[in-house]
Coordinates of C-alpha atoms in Angstrom, one line a residue:
M347 CA -0.3 -0.5 -0.2
S348 CA 3.0 2.7 0.2
T349 CA 3.7 2.9 -3.1
I350 CA -0.2 4.0 -4.0
K351 CA -1.2 7.4 -4.8
S352 CA -4.0 9.6 -2.8
T353 CA -6.5 11.8 -3.9
G354 CA -8.9 14.1 -1.8
K355 CA -11.6 15.8 -3.2
C356 CA -11.7 19.9 -2.0
I357 CA -15.0 20.5 0.3
Y358 CA -15.5 23.7 -1.2
C359 CA -15.0 23.5 -5.2
K360 CA -15.0 19.7 -5.6
E361 CA -11.9 19.4 -7.3
S362 CA -9.9 16.5 -6.9
F363 CA -6.0 17.0 -5.8
S364 CA -2.8 14.8 -4.7
K365 CA -1.9 14.6 -0.9
A366 CA 0.4 16.9 -1.5
G367 CA -0.9 19.4 -4.1
I368 CA -4.4 19.5 -1.9
S369 CA -2.8 21.8 0.7
R370 CA -1.7 24.5 -1.5
H371 CA -5.0 24.5 -3.2
L372 CA -7.2 24.8 0.3
Q373 CA -5.5 27.5 2.1
K374 CA -6.5 29.7 -1.3
H375 CA -10.3 29.4 -0.3
L376 CA -9.3 29.8 3.8
Q377 CA -7.2 33.2 2.5
E378 CA -10.5 34.4 0.5
K379 CA -12.6 33.8 4.0
T380 CA -9.9 36.2 5.6
L381 CA -12.1 39.0 3.8
L382 CA -14.9 38.1 5.6
N383 CA -15.5 40.3 9.0
R384 CA -15.1 37.0 11.2
P385 CA -11.9 38.1 13.6
G386 CA -10.7 35.1 15.5
N387 CA -8.1 32.5 15.1
S388 CA -7.7 29.3 13.6
F389 CA -5.2 26.6 12.1
M390 CA -5.1 23.9 8.9
L391 CA -4.3 20.6 10.0
K392 CA -2.5 17.8 8.2
I393 CA -3.2 14.1 9.0
E394 CA -1.6 11.6 8.4
A395 CA -0.4 7.9 9.4
N396 CA 3.3 8.4 11.0
P397 CA 5.7 7.4 8.4
H398 CA 7.3 5.5 10.5
W399 CA 4.9 3.6 11.2
G400 CA 4.3 2.4 8.0
S401 CA 1.6 3.3 4.9
R402 CA 0.9 6.7 4.6
P403 CA -1.7 7.2 1.7
Y404 CA -4.2 8.0 4.2
F405 CA -4.9 11.4 5.4
L406 CA -7.1 14.2 6.8
M407 CA -7.0 18.1 5.8
L408 CA -9.2 19.5 9.2
W409 CA -10.0 23.5 9.9
I410 CA -9.8 23.8 13.4
D411 CA -11.0 27.0 15.1
G412 CA -9.0 28.4 17.8
E413 CA -11.3 27.6 21.1
T414 CA -11.6 24.3 20.4
K415 CA -9.9 21.7 22.7
I416 CA -8.1 19.4 21.9
A417 CA -10.3 16.6 23.3
E418 CA -12.5 17.8 20.4
L419 CA -9.8 16.7 18.0
D420 CA -8.8 14.0 19.5
Y421 CA -12.5 12.7 19.5
F422 CA -12.9 13.7 16.6
L423 CA -9.9 11.3 14.8
R424 CA -11.2 8.6 17.0
Q425 CA -14.7 8.7 15.2
I426 CA -12.9 9.1 11.6
W427 CA -10.4 6.9 12.1
L428 CA -10.0 5.1 15.3
E429 CA -12.3 4.4 17.7
C430 CA -12.7 0.9 18.5
C431 CA -12.1 -0.5 22.0
G432 CA -12.2 2.7 23.8
H433 CA -8.3 2.9 24.1
M434 CA -6.3 5.8 25.6
S435 CA -4.5 8.5 23.4
S436 CA -2.3 11.1 23.3
F437 CA -0.7 14.1 21.5
T438 CA 2.8 14.5 22.0
N439 CA 5.2 17.5 20.9
P440 CA 8.5 15.2 20.2
K441 CA 10.7 18.6 20.6
T442 CA 9.3 19.5 23.9
A443 CA 10.1 15.6 25.1
R444 CA 13.6 15.8 24.0
Q445 CA 14.7 19.0 25.4
R446 CA 13.0 18.3 28.3
G447 CA 13.7 14.4 28.9
S448 CA 13.7 14.1 32.7
M449 CA 12.9 10.6 34.6
F450 CA 9.6 10.2 36.5
D451 CA 7.1 8.0 37.6
V452 CA 4.4 6.8 35.3
F453 CA 3.0 5.3 37.8
D454 CA 2.1 8.4 40.0
A455 CA 0.8 10.2 37.4
Y456 CA -1.6 7.3 36.6
D457 CA -2.6 7.3 39.9
L458 CA -3.2 11.1 39.8
L459 CA -5.7 10.6 36.8
E460 CA -7.5 7.1 38.8
Q461 CA -7.6 9.8 42.0
G462 CA -9.6 12.2 39.3
K463 CA -7.0 14.5 39.4
V464 CA -6.9 15.0 35.8
K465 CA -5.6 18.8 35.7
Q466 CA -2.8 17.7 38.1
Y467 CA -2.0 14.5 35.7
E468 CA -2.0 16.7 32.3
K469 CA 0.5 19.2 33.9
L470 CA 2.8 16.3 35.2
M471 CA 3.0 14.8 31.6
E472 CA 3.1 17.5 29.9
E473 CA 6.5 19.0 31.7
N474 CA 7.9 15.8 31.6
S475 CA 6.7 13.7 28.5
G476 CA 5.7 16.2 26.7
E477 CA 2.1 15.2 26.6
V478 CA -0.3 17.9 25.3
P479 CA -3.1 18.3 27.6
M480 CA -6.4 17.5 26.0
S481 CA -8.4 20.6 28.0
K482 CA -6.3 22.9 26.4
K483 CA -7.7 25.1 23.6
A484 CA -6.1 24.8 19.7
I485 CA -5.0 29.0 20.2
K486 CA -2.8 27.8 23.1
T487 CA -1.0 25.0 21.4
L488 CA -0.9 24.9 17.6
T489 CA 1.3 27.7 15.7
K490 CA 2.1 27.2 12.1
D491 CA 4.7 24.6 11.4
L492 CA 4.5 22.6 14.4
K493 CA 4.2 18.6 14.4
L494 CA 2.6 17.0 16.8
I495 CA 2.1 13.0 17.4
Y496 CA -1.0 11.1 18.6
R497 CA -1.1 8.3 19.7
Y498 CA -4.1 5.9 19.8
D499 CA -4.0 2.9 22.0
F500 CA -0.9 1.7 23.9
G501 CA -0.7 -1.7 23.2
S502 CA -1.7 -2.2 19.2
T503 CA -1.2 1.6 18.7
T504 CA -2.2 3.5 15.7
E505 CA 0.4 6.2 15.3
L506 CA -0.5 9.6 13.1
L507 CA 1.6 12.9 12.7
V508 CA 0.0 16.3 12.8
N509 CA 1.1 18.9 11.1
V510 CA 0.1 22.7 11.2
I511 CA 0.4 23.7 7.7
C512 CA -0.9 27.1 8.3
D513 CA -2.6 29.7 10.8
F514 CA -6.0 32.7 9.9
P515 CA -6.8 35.3 12.0
I516 CA -10.6 34.1 11.7
K517 CA -13.0 32.0 13.0
A518 CA -13.4 28.7 11.7
D519 CA -16.8 27.6 9.8
D520 CA -17.1 24.9 12.8
S521 CA -14.9 23.7 15.7
I522 CA -13.6 21.3 13.5
V523 CA -14.7 21.5 9.9
L524 CA -13.6 18.2 7.5
L525 CA -11.8 20.0 4.4
S526 CA -10.9 16.4 2.5
R527 CA -9.8 13.3 3.2
N528 CA -8.2 10.5 1.2
E529 CA -10.7 9.1 -1.5
P530 CA -11.3 5.2 -0.9
L531 CA -8.0 3.6 -2.5
G532 CA -9.7 0.5 -4.3
L533 CA -7.5 -1.7 -3.1
S534 CA -6.5 -4.7 -4.9
C535 CA -7.1 -8.4 -4.1
D536 CA -4.1 -10.2 -2.8
D537 CA -4.2 -13.4 -4.2
C538 CA -5.7 -12.9 -8.0
G539 CA -4.3 -8.9 -8.3
K540 CA -7.8 -8.5 -10.4
E541 CA -10.5 -7.9 -8.2
I542 CA -11.0 -5.2 -5.4
A543 CA -10.3 -6.3 -2.0
T544 CA -13.4 -6.4 0.6
K545 CA -11.5 -7.9 3.4
I546 CA -8.5 -8.2 5.1
C547 CA -7.0 -10.4 7.7
A548 CA -6.1 -9.5 10.7
G549 CA -4.5 -13.1 11.3
C550 CA -1.8 -12.9 8.4
V551 CA -1.2 -8.5 8.3
N552 CA 2.1 -9.8 10.5
Y553 CA 3.2 -12.8 9.1
T554 CA 2.7 -12.7 4.9
D555 CA 1.8 -9.6 2.5
E556 CA -0.9 -11.8 1.4
V557 CA -3.3 -9.7 3.6
L558 CA -6.6 -8.3 1.1
F559 CA -9.0 -10.2 -0.4
C560 CA -11.8 -9.6 -2.6
K561 CA -14.6 -12.2 -2.3
K562 CA -14.2 -15.3 -4.1
C563 CA -10.2 -15.1 -2.7
A564 CA -12.1 -14.8 1.0
K565 CA -13.6 -17.9 0.6
K566 CA -10.6 -19.6 -0.4
H567 CA -8.9 -18.2 2.6
T568 CA -11.6 -19.3 5.2
K569 CA -10.2 -22.9 3.9
T570 CA -7.1 -22.4 4.8
C571 CA -6.6 -19.8 7.7
D572 CA -8.9 -20.7 10.5
D573 CA -8.2 -17.4 12.4
F574 CA -10.2 -16.0 9.3
A575 CA -13.0 -18.4 9.5
D576 CA -13.4 -17.3 13.5
Y577 CA -12.1 -14.1 13.8
A578 CA -10.1 -12.5 11.7
A579 CA -12.4 -11.3 8.7
M580 CA -12.4 -7.5 9.0
P581 CA -13.9 -5.0 6.6
I582 CA -11.6 -2.6 4.3
V583 CA -11.9 0.3 5.6
N584 CA -10.6 4.0 4.7
S585 CA -8.2 4.3 7.7
P586 CA -4.9 3.7 8.7
R587 CA -6.2 1.2 11.7
M588 CA -7.7 -1.2 9.2
G589 CA -7.2 -4.7 10.2
V590 CA -6.2 -3.7 13.6
C591 CA -7.6 -4.8 17.0
G592 CA -11.4 -4.3 16.9
Y593 CA -11.7 -1.7 14.4
E594 CA -14.6 -2.0 11.9
G595 CA -15.0 1.7 10.5
G596 CA -15.5 5.0 11.7
S597 CA -19.0 7.1 12.1
I598 CA -17.8 10.3 10.2
D599 CA -18.4 10.8 6.6
K600 CA -19.3 7.2 6.1
K601 CA -19.5 6.9 2.1
R602 CA -15.8 7.6 1.8
D603 CA -15.0 5.1 4.8
G604 CA -15.3 1.7 2.5
N605 CA -13.0 1.0 0.3

């Protein structure tokens, strides 16, 4: 999947662009909005799978208002790309983490969380690991060219790169606006190579390159893979968490969530 080229449609003019070109195009639309008398602060984000963690054809382009809390961004990412079993998640500023890098007792931090002392927990994590408090507003966190690491599920982790492309002196149209995302990739069956895949075998992901199957080849795979027949047959979805844990798709933008 790493060689697949992905495209996304602009929410405003409906034209299609490459992942590289969509950012420049969307900036023009948002610059036009600065002519409106609606002072405030907002940011355009590009979110994609961390290049160190595998395939990168998946992307989201978001417009987030400055008054939006980081927790709302976390919730949005969960609902469109990630949520399966209510796992924990975090945003981290890697530069801050490297600069401070002091040792601290993680268990003390989790004790604070269990005691309901959320603000104390967030302060301790931010000071010692660069973790961004979920309670912070975007205006207090985001700046142009900032890069954050987002992790969902600290076991079977899906890791994303959050890149702040630019900022604008206006309010966004909503707390978070989905400007664009990659269109369904139309992944081919790994077995026959001819038909579009409809299932992924979660049990084979770490052991073989043949994990995507069309309907016909999925029936054949059921006969040779006990895991696939039992629990590992999962749907093809438009997300970097496809095939991981119990993820079967999102609840936002469902039309583009399948293959």
